Amino acid sequence: MNRRANRSFRRGTRPQARPNPVDLADGLEHATGLDRAIRTLSVAVQRTLHPGPVKDALHGVPIGHPAHPPLTDMPIGAWMSVAVLDLFPGTERASQALVAAGLAGAVPTALTGIADWGSLQREQQRVGLVHAASTATASLLYTASFVARARGRDNAGRALGYAGLTALLAGAYLGGHLAFRQAAGANHADQVTHLIQLGWHDLCDASDLPDGWPVQRRLGYISLFVLRDGEEVHVLTDRCSHLAGPLHQGRIVADENAEPCVVCPWHGSTFRVRDGQVVHGPATGRQPSFESRVLENGTVQVRPVG
């Protein structure tokens, strides 16, 4: 440590550390200045995307996990390949084709991302907004790069491509922060097969369950959604698989086959109470369910479905 650093410590100050990427991303989570734009955009997304097959497809309900993350591989892969090809002579046509392929792949990637973003928590939306701005900037720069290449201005096309790659990598980093630090898109339901022993467990007395009205019960430290429907008792984990919303506070509705379903009060994910199957997103993962039986003494017993 040099004399200047020693004097700094004696004065009660410390040399300021350079901010690293994760500190910047963490700071975005608390950037309340973004909230006004987020409110406006969220309302627009909700008014445009109504519950139904299109919204479910954008979320990835038919394939069982979010559609946005795998779709990002196409533009990222294509545009990173362009960056490599641009280092070598005689690759102009291949580079231009890959720029176009990336732009084509960016369209469904953006649409699925917008659908998912509209159903996130506020801290996630703040990071997601900057993530979207970065990737949109990348798309604009690659569009300009494609136009320049098509006009024979290959040097300008390369420069715009590398600028686009910089914005793309910044956006990809924030996308990783959303997925792995903030768990956007991850399954938030309690994985009961790893937390509860096999076999039947006493839960409650059947007479304590109101007919047709969901309640919360606990099995050890696991919170459960319980619905008595006549003689049947349906039991799911209570934490919604989308973002851990409390299902026992949700509405009970009927699906197209008149089967009872529960609608999460946070973001509207809808699950069939018989087996936890997703009826409507944004959730894509099935809600863990339990078999149930009522003993002669009126005790409700449950066991997790493997």
mmCIF file of C-alpha atoms in Angstrom:
data_model
loop_
_atom_site.group_PDB
_atom_site.id
_atom_site.type_symbol
_atom_site.label_atom_id
_atom_site.label_comp_id
_atom_site.label_asym_id
_atom_site.label_seq_id
_atom_site.Cartn_x
_atom_site.Cartn_y
_atom_site.Cartn_z
ATOM 1 C CA MET A 1 0.000 0.000 0.000
ATOM 2 C CA ASN A 2 1.516 3.368 -0.965
ATOM 3 C CA ARG A 3 1.705 6.553 1.115
ATOM 4 C CA ARG A 4 -1.337 8.122 -0.610
ATOM 5 C CA ALA A 5 -3.478 5.101 0.271
ATOM 6 C CA ASN A 6 -2.185 5.246 3.874
ATOM 7 C CA ARG A 7 -3.184 8.912 4.131
ATOM 8 C CA SER A 8 -6.646 8.020 2.756
ATOM 9 C CA PHE A 9 -7.183 5.452 5.493
ATOM 10 C CA ARG A 10 -5.939 7.856 8.176
ATOM 11 C CA ARG A 11 -8.516 10.390 6.978
ATOM 12 C CA GLY A 12 -11.284 7.768 7.301
ATOM 13 C CA THR A 13 -11.828 7.277 3.563
ATOM 14 C CA ARG A 14 -11.295 4.250 1.377
ATOM 15 C CA PRO A 15 -10.436 4.028 -2.290
ATOM 16 C CA GLN A 16 -13.678 3.526 -4.218
ATOM 17 C CA ALA A 17 -14.000 0.133 -5.895
ATOM 18 C CA ARG A 18 -14.937 0.048 -9.539
ATOM 19 C CA PRO A 19 -18.534 -1.054 -10.050
ATOM 20 C CA ASN A 20 -18.833 -4.562 -11.458
ATOM 21 C CA PRO A 21 -21.641 -5.816 -13.713
ATOM 22 C CA VAL A 22 -23.580 -7.553 -10.971
ATOM 23 C CA ASP A 23 -23.624 -4.364 -8.872
ATOM 24 C CA LEU A 24 -25.023 -2.466 -11.840
ATOM 25 C CA ALA A 25 -27.677 -5.136 -12.429
ATOM 26 C CA ASP A 26 -28.576 -5.184 -8.736
ATOM 27 C CA GLY A 27 -28.930 -1.413 -8.890
ATOM 28 C CA LEU A 28 -31.417 -1.707 -11.731
ATOM 29 C CA GLU A 29 -33.677 -3.778 -9.477
ATOM 30 C CA HIS A 30 -34.160 -0.691 -7.308
ATOM 31 C CA ALA A 31 -34.256 1.908 -10.113
ATOM 32 C CA THR A 32 -37.657 3.374 -9.260
ATOM 33 C CA GLY A 33 -37.225 6.001 -11.965
ATOM 34 C CA LEU A 34 -38.194 3.294 -14.466
ATOM 35 C CA ASP A 35 -41.551 2.621 -12.819
ATOM 36 C CA ARG A 36 -43.576 5.222 -14.713
ATOM 37 C CA ALA A 37 -42.569 3.748 -18.064
ATOM 38 C CA ILE A 38 -43.126 0.253 -16.704
ATOM 39 C CA ARG A 39 -46.686 1.063 -15.618
ATOM 40 C CA THR A 40 -47.530 2.478 -19.052
ATOM 41 C CA LEU A 41 -46.013 -0.464 -20.923
ATOM 42 C CA SER A 42 -47.532 -3.056 -18.577
ATOM 43 C CA VAL A 43 -51.030 -1.693 -19.175
ATOM 44 C CA ALA A 44 -50.421 -1.778 -22.941
ATOM 45 C CA VAL A 45 -49.236 -5.403 -22.791
ATOM 46 C CA GLN A 46 -52.193 -6.486 -20.647
ATOM 47 C CA ARG A 47 -54.676 -4.770 -22.950
ATOM 48 C CA THR A 48 -53.121 -6.377 -26.020
ATOM 49 C CA LEU A 49 -52.541 -9.919 -24.718
ATOM 50 C CA HIS A 50 -55.743 -11.466 -23.413
ATOM 51 C CA PRO A 51 -55.884 -14.936 -21.816
ATOM 52 C CA GLY A 52 -56.154 -17.536 -24.521
ATOM 53 C CA PRO A 53 -54.202 -19.749 -26.928
ATOM 54 C CA VAL A 54 -52.004 -16.960 -28.351
ATOM 55 C CA LYS A 55 -50.900 -15.696 -24.949
ATOM 56 C CA ASP A 56 -50.342 -19.263 -23.739
ATOM 57 C CA ALA A 57 -48.211 -20.032 -26.797
ATOM 58 C CA LEU A 58 -46.090 -16.929 -26.229
ATOM 59 C CA HIS A 59 -45.507 -17.954 -22.624
ATOM 60 C CA GLY A 60 -44.625 -21.516 -23.664
ATOM 61 C CA VAL A 61 -47.502 -23.378 -22.028
ATOM 62 C CA PRO A 62 -47.764 -25.983 -24.853
ATOM 63 C CA ILE A 63 -44.082 -26.950 -24.516
ATOM 64 C CA GLY A 64 -44.028 -26.963 -20.718
ATOM 65 C CA HIS A 65 -41.420 -24.245 -20.112
ATOM 66 C CA PRO A 66 -40.908 -20.593 -21.094
ATOM 67 C CA ALA A 67 -40.497 -20.150 -24.855
ATOM 68 C CA HIS A 68 -38.397 -16.981 -24.684
ATOM 69 C CA PRO A 69 -35.032 -18.343 -23.405
ATOM 70 C CA PRO A 70 -34.487 -20.986 -26.120
ATOM 71 C CA LEU A 71 -35.603 -18.574 -28.842
ATOM 72 C CA THR A 72 -32.799 -16.177 -27.872
ATOM 73 C CA ASP A 73 -30.291 -18.755 -29.118
ATOM 74 C CA MET A 74 -31.089 -18.023 -32.767
ATOM 75 C CA PRO A 75 -30.295 -14.273 -32.937
ATOM 76 C CA ILE A 76 -27.411 -14.581 -30.469
ATOM 77 C CA GLY A 77 -25.905 -17.533 -32.326
ATOM 78 C CA ALA A 78 -26.364 -15.945 -35.746
ATOM 79 C CA TRP A 79 -24.947 -12.560 -34.782
ATOM 80 C CA MET A 80 -21.984 -13.966 -32.864
ATOM 81 C CA SER A 81 -21.188 -16.069 -35.938
ATOM 82 C CA VAL A 82 -21.252 -12.866 -38.007
ATOM 83 C CA ALA A 83 -18.692 -11.333 -35.652
ATOM 84 C CA VAL A 84 -16.348 -14.268 -36.311
ATOM 85 C CA LEU A 85 -16.907 -14.350 -40.080
ATOM 86 C CA ASP A 86 -16.282 -10.613 -40.364
ATOM 87 C CA LEU A 87 -12.697 -11.231 -39.290
ATOM 88 C CA PHE A 88 -11.978 -13.136 -42.512
ATOM 89 C CA PRO A 89 -12.030 -12.047 -46.166
ATOM 90 C CA GLY A 90 -14.517 -13.460 -48.666
ATOM 91 C CA THR A 91 -17.294 -14.033 -46.120
ATOM 92 C CA GLU A 92 -19.487 -11.083 -47.036
ATOM 93 C CA ARG A 93 -22.438 -13.073 -48.405
ATOM 94 C CA ALA A 94 -22.430 -15.537 -45.512
ATOM 95 C CA SER A 95 -22.276 -12.692 -42.992
ATOM 96 C CA GLN A 96 -25.184 -10.890 -44.630
ATOM 97 C CA ALA A 97 -27.276 -14.066 -44.614
ATOM 98 C CA LEU A 98 -26.587 -14.610 -40.918
ATOM 99 C CA VAL A 99 -27.465 -11.000 -40.087
ATOM 100 C CA ALA A 100 -30.819 -11.559 -41.824
ATOM 101 C CA ALA A 101 -31.359 -14.874 -40.018
ATOM 102 C CA GLY A 102 -30.711 -13.159 -36.686
ATOM 103 C CA LEU A 103 -33.193 -10.406 -37.495
ATOM 104 C CA ALA A 104 -35.830 -12.993 -38.414
ATOM 105 C CA GLY A 105 -35.227 -14.858 -35.159
ATOM 106 C CA ALA A 106 -35.396 -11.634 -33.153
ATOM 107 C CA VAL A 107 -39.115 -11.192 -33.945
ATOM 108 C CA PRO A 108 -40.540 -14.239 -32.090
ATOM 109 C CA THR A 109 -37.879 -13.764 -29.414
ATOM 110 C CA ALA A 110 -39.106 -10.231 -28.745
ATOM 111 C CA LEU A 111 -42.786 -11.229 -28.762
ATOM 112 C CA THR A 112 -42.300 -14.018 -26.226
ATOM 113 C CA GLY A 113 -40.112 -11.747 -24.103
ATOM 114 C CA ILE A 114 -42.770 -9.030 -24.021
ATOM 115 C CA ALA A 115 -45.424 -11.548 -22.962
ATOM 116 C CA ASP A 116 -43.259 -12.844 -20.106
ATOM 117 C CA TRP A 117 -42.188 -9.346 -19.040
ATOM 118 C CA GLY A 118 -45.793 -8.255 -18.594
ATOM 119 C CA SER A 119 -46.283 -10.924 -15.898
ATOM 120 C CA LEU A 120 -43.194 -10.282 -13.767
ATOM 121 C CA GLN A 121 -42.720 -8.616 -10.397
ATOM 122 C CA ARG A 122 -41.709 -4.946 -10.367
ATOM 123 C CA GLU A 123 -38.009 -5.552 -9.524
ATOM 124 C CA GLN A 124 -37.798 -8.050 -12.381
ATOM 125 C CA GLN A 125 -39.571 -5.676 -14.747
ATOM 126 C CA ARG A 126 -37.009 -2.948 -14.066
ATOM 127 C CA VAL A 127 -34.140 -5.195 -15.117
ATOM 128 C CA GLY A 128 -36.250 -6.603 -17.953
ATOM 129 C CA LEU A 129 -36.963 -3.144 -19.348
ATOM 130 C CA VAL A 130 -33.252 -2.349 -19.684
ATOM 131 C CA HIS A 131 -32.648 -5.859 -21.045
ATOM 132 C CA ALA A 132 -35.290 -5.216 -23.704
ATOM 133 C CA ALA A 133 -33.849 -1.789 -24.519
ATOM 134 C CA SER A 134 -30.392 -3.319 -25.006
ATOM 135 C CA THR A 135 -31.608 -6.097 -27.286
ATOM 136 C CA ALA A 136 -33.825 -3.680 -29.236
ATOM 137 C CA THR A 137 -30.783 -1.458 -29.753
ATOM 138 C CA ALA A 138 -28.869 -4.493 -30.988
ATOM 139 C CA SER A 139 -31.656 -5.295 -33.461
ATOM 140 C CA LEU A 140 -31.665 -1.741 -34.793
ATOM 141 C CA LEU A 141 -27.897 -1.762 -35.235
ATOM 142 C CA TYR A 142 -28.001 -5.110 -37.042
ATOM 143 C CA THR A 143 -30.800 -3.795 -39.252
ATOM 144 C CA ALA A 144 -28.546 -0.863 -40.187
ATOM 145 C CA SER A 145 -25.697 -3.316 -40.678
ATOM 146 C CA PHE A 146 -27.808 -5.392 -43.078
ATOM 147 C CA VAL A 147 -28.761 -2.314 -45.089
ATOM 148 C CA ALA A 148 -25.130 -1.170 -45.284
ATOM 149 C CA ARG A 149 -23.967 -4.611 -46.430
ATOM 150 C CA ALA A 150 -26.752 -4.778 -49.032
ATOM 151 C CA ARG A 151 -25.484 -1.468 -50.458
ATOM 152 C CA GLY A 152 -21.940 -2.732 -50.685
ATOM 153 C CA ARG A 153 -20.655 -0.759 -47.688
ATOM 154 C CA ASP A 154 -19.107 -3.777 -46.012
ATOM 155 C CA ASN A 155 -16.788 -1.855 -43.688
ATOM 156 C CA ALA A 156 -19.711 0.147 -42.301
ATOM 157 C CA GLY A 157 -21.731 -3.056 -42.026
ATOM 158 C CA ARG A 158 -18.989 -4.693 -39.977
ATOM 159 C CA ALA A 159 -18.665 -1.691 -37.675
ATOM 160 C CA LEU A 160 -22.417 -1.580 -37.094
ATOM 161 C CA GLY A 161 -22.400 -5.321 -36.486
ATOM 162 C CA TYR A 162 -19.779 -5.080 -33.763
ATOM 163 C CA ALA A 163 -21.676 -2.205 -32.173
ATOM 164 C CA GLY A 164 -24.799 -4.360 -32.251
ATOM 165 C CA LEU A 165 -22.894 -7.246 -30.678
ATOM 166 C CA THR A 166 -21.862 -4.997 -27.782
ATOM 167 C CA ALA A 167 -25.498 -4.060 -27.096
ATOM 168 C CA LEU A 168 -26.538 -7.692 -27.542
ATOM 169 C CA LEU A 169 -24.033 -8.976 -24.967
ATOM 170 C CA ALA A 170 -25.146 -6.325 -22.473
ATOM 171 C CA GLY A 171 -28.747 -7.418 -22.965
ATOM 172 C CA ALA A 172 -27.798 -11.093 -22.699
ATOM 173 C CA TYR A 173 -26.050 -10.434 -19.386
ATOM 174 C CA LEU A 174 -29.187 -8.793 -17.998
ATOM 175 C CA GLY A 175 -31.253 -11.699 -19.323
ATOM 176 C CA GLY A 176 -29.015 -14.043 -17.357
ATOM 177 C CA HIS A 177 -29.483 -11.864 -14.282
ATOM 178 C CA LEU A 178 -33.251 -12.134 -14.705
ATOM 179 C CA ALA A 179 -33.150 -15.899 -15.105
ATOM 180 C CA PHE A 180 -30.537 -16.901 -12.548
ATOM 181 C CA ARG A 181 -30.425 -14.130 -9.940
ATOM 182 C CA GLN A 182 -34.109 -13.128 -9.999
ATOM 183 C CA ALA A 183 -35.489 -16.555 -11.022
ATOM 184 C CA ALA A 184 -37.785 -15.207 -13.748
ATOM 185 C CA GLY A 185 -39.112 -18.199 -15.647
ATOM 186 C CA ALA A 186 -38.001 -20.723 -13.023
ATOM 187 C CA ASN A 187 -40.484 -23.069 -11.358
ATOM 188 C CA HIS A 188 -41.367 -21.596 -7.942
ATOM 189 C CA ALA A 189 -43.641 -24.390 -6.727
ATOM 190 C CA ASP A 190 -42.456 -26.489 -3.783
ATOM 191 C CA GLN A 191 -40.999 -29.727 -5.128
ATOM 192 C CA VAL A 192 -42.811 -31.975 -2.710
ATOM 193 C CA THR A 193 -41.316 -35.271 -3.872
ATOM 194 C CA HIS A 194 -37.984 -34.089 -2.452
ATOM 195 C CA LEU A 195 -39.401 -32.465 0.685
ATOM 196 C CA ILE A 196 -42.106 -34.867 1.906
ATOM 197 C CA GLN A 197 -41.688 -38.522 2.762
ATOM 198 C CA LEU A 198 -43.551 -41.094 0.707
ATOM 199 C CA GLY A 199 -46.794 -42.520 2.043
ATOM 200 C CA TRP A 200 -49.988 -41.094 3.490
ATOM 201 C CA HIS A 201 -49.982 -38.116 5.869
ATOM 202 C CA ASP A 202 -52.770 -36.784 8.095
ATOM 203 C CA LEU A 203 -53.734 -33.277 6.960
ATOM 204 C CA CYS A 204 -56.932 -32.099 8.660
ATOM 205 C CA ASP A 205 -60.510 -33.037 9.455
ATOM 206 C CA ALA A 206 -62.886 -33.066 6.479
ATOM 207 C CA SER A 207 -65.500 -31.176 8.499
ATOM 208 C CA ASP A 208 -63.096 -28.217 8.737
ATOM 209 C CA LEU A 209 -63.083 -27.741 4.950
ATOM 210 C CA PRO A 210 -65.769 -25.458 3.471
ATOM 211 C CA ASP A 211 -67.406 -26.864 0.355
ATOM 212 C CA GLY A 212 -66.276 -25.106 -2.841
ATOM 213 C CA TRP A 213 -64.029 -22.593 -1.087
ATOM 214 C CA PRO A 214 -60.204 -22.930 -1.176
ATOM 215 C CA VAL A 215 -58.271 -22.862 2.076
ATOM 216 C CA GLN A 216 -54.644 -23.091 3.133
ATOM 217 C CA ARG A 217 -53.364 -25.989 5.202
ATOM 218 C CA ARG A 218 -49.839 -26.980 6.161
ATOM 219 C CA LEU A 219 -48.101 -30.324 5.871
ATOM 220 C CA GLY A 220 -44.993 -29.838 7.960
ATOM 221 C CA TYR A 221 -43.486 -26.643 6.569
ATOM 222 C CA ILE A 222 -45.128 -27.025 3.133
ATOM 223 C CA SER A 223 -48.116 -24.781 2.439
ATOM 224 C CA LEU A 224 -50.969 -26.526 0.619
ATOM 225 C CA PHE A 225 -54.002 -25.397 -1.377
ATOM 226 C CA VAL A 226 -57.025 -27.472 -0.360
ATOM 227 C CA LEU A 227 -60.443 -27.460 -2.042
ATOM 228 C CA ARG A 228 -63.357 -29.666 -1.019
ATOM 229 C CA ASP A 229 -65.755 -30.250 -3.905
ATOM 230 C CA GLY A 230 -68.618 -32.302 -2.524
ATOM 231 C CA GLU A 231 -67.132 -35.637 -1.468
ATOM 232 C CA GLU A 232 -63.825 -34.980 -3.237
ATOM 233 C CA VAL A 233 -60.833 -33.146 -1.737
ATOM 234 C CA HIS A 234 -58.295 -31.628 -4.137
ATOM 235 C CA VAL A 235 -54.838 -30.714 -2.864
ATOM 236 C CA LEU A 236 -52.043 -28.811 -4.606
ATOM 237 C CA THR A 237 -48.957 -27.031 -3.375
ATOM 238 C CA ASP A 238 -49.981 -23.482 -2.542
ATOM 239 C CA ARG A 239 -47.024 -21.566 -4.020
ATOM 240 C CA CYS A 240 -47.806 -20.878 -7.701
ATOM 241 C CA SER A 241 -45.186 -22.330 -10.016
ATOM 242 C CA HIS A 242 -44.957 -19.007 -11.870
ATOM 243 C CA LEU A 243 -43.817 -16.609 -9.127
ATOM 244 C CA ALA A 244 -44.961 -18.274 -5.870
ATOM 245 C CA GLY A 245 -48.336 -16.523 -5.595
ATOM 246 C CA PRO A 246 -50.768 -17.873 -2.923
ATOM 247 C CA LEU A 247 -53.222 -20.101 -4.776
ATOM 248 C CA HIS A 248 -55.575 -20.417 -1.796
ATOM 249 C CA GLN A 249 -56.433 -16.732 -2.325
ATOM 250 C CA GLY A 250 -57.356 -17.334 -5.966
ATOM 251 C CA ARG A 251 -60.716 -17.663 -7.737
ATOM 252 C CA ILE A 252 -62.287 -21.021 -8.519
ATOM 253 C CA VAL A 253 -63.489 -21.286 -12.117
ATOM 254 C CA ALA A 254 -64.492 -24.094 -14.459
ATOM 255 C CA ASP A 255 -62.574 -25.053 -17.595
ATOM 256 C CA GLU A 256 -64.119 -26.048 -20.927
ATOM 257 C CA ASN A 257 -64.818 -29.527 -19.523
ATOM 258 C CA ALA A 258 -66.509 -28.073 -16.423
ATOM 259 C CA GLU A 259 -63.627 -29.176 -14.216
ATOM 260 C CA PRO A 260 -62.768 -26.862 -11.303
ATOM 261 C CA CYS A 261 -59.646 -24.741 -11.713
ATOM 262 C CA VAL A 262 -57.897 -22.158 -9.569
ATOM 263 C CA VAL A 263 -56.702 -18.789 -10.892
ATOM 264 C CA CYS A 264 -53.606 -17.390 -9.179
ATOM 265 C CA PRO A 265 -54.401 -13.941 -7.710
ATOM 266 C CA TRP A 266 -51.039 -12.479 -8.725
ATOM 267 C CA HIS A 267 -50.693 -12.992 -12.474
ATOM 268 C CA GLY A 268 -53.673 -15.103 -13.524
ATOM 269 C CA SER A 269 -52.049 -18.503 -14.031
ATOM 270 C CA THR A 270 -54.816 -21.119 -14.087
ATOM 271 C CA PHE A 271 -54.418 -24.704 -12.866
ATOM 272 C CA ARG A 272 -56.776 -27.686 -12.907
ATOM 273 C CA VAL A 273 -57.257 -28.594 -9.264
ATOM 274 C CA ARG A 274 -57.603 -32.320 -9.955
ATOM 275 C CA ASP A 275 -53.999 -32.750 -11.084
ATOM 276 C CA GLY A 276 -52.344 -29.298 -11.168
ATOM 277 C CA GLN A 277 -52.180 -29.192 -14.967
ATOM 278 C CA VAL A 278 -51.671 -25.717 -16.474
ATOM 279 C CA VAL A 279 -54.805 -24.449 -18.224
ATOM 280 C CA HIS A 280 -53.580 -20.892 -18.902
ATOM 281 C CA GLY A 281 -50.231 -19.157 -18.393
ATOM 282 C CA PRO A 282 -48.049 -17.329 -17.618
ATOM 283 C CA ALA A 283 -47.143 -20.431 -15.589
ATOM 284 C CA THR A 284 -45.723 -23.230 -17.721
ATOM 285 C CA GLY A 285 -44.923 -25.813 -15.041
ATOM 286 C CA ARG A 286 -47.571 -28.133 -13.616
ATOM 287 C CA GLN A 287 -48.559 -27.434 -10.014
ATOM 288 C CA PRO A 288 -47.493 -30.383 -7.803
ATOM 289 C CA SER A 289 -50.558 -32.290 -6.673
ATOM 290 C CA PHE A 290 -51.502 -34.793 -3.981
ATOM 291 C CA GLU A 291 -53.711 -37.830 -3.831
ATOM 292 C CA SER A 292 -56.252 -37.568 -1.049
ATOM 293 C CA ARG A 293 -58.574 -39.843 0.878
ATOM 294 C CA VAL A 294 -60.983 -39.406 3.780
ATOM 295 C CA LEU A 295 -60.871 -42.021 6.525
ATOM 296 C CA GLU A 296 -63.961 -43.284 8.375
ATOM 297 C CA ASN A 297 -63.186 -40.969 11.279
ATOM 298 C CA GLY A 298 -63.234 -37.963 8.882
ATOM 299 C CA THR A 299 -59.467 -37.402 8.732
ATOM 300 C CA VAL A 300 -58.192 -36.221 5.357
ATOM 301 C CA GLN A 301 -54.954 -37.909 4.350
ATOM 302 C CA VAL A 302 -52.721 -36.911 1.448
ATOM 303 C CA ARG A 303 -49.662 -38.215 -0.340
ATOM 304 C CA PRO A 304 -47.660 -36.566 -3.108
ATOM 305 C CA VAL A 305 -48.175 -37.701 -6.662
ATOM 306 C CA GLY A 306 -44.856 -38.953 -8.020
#
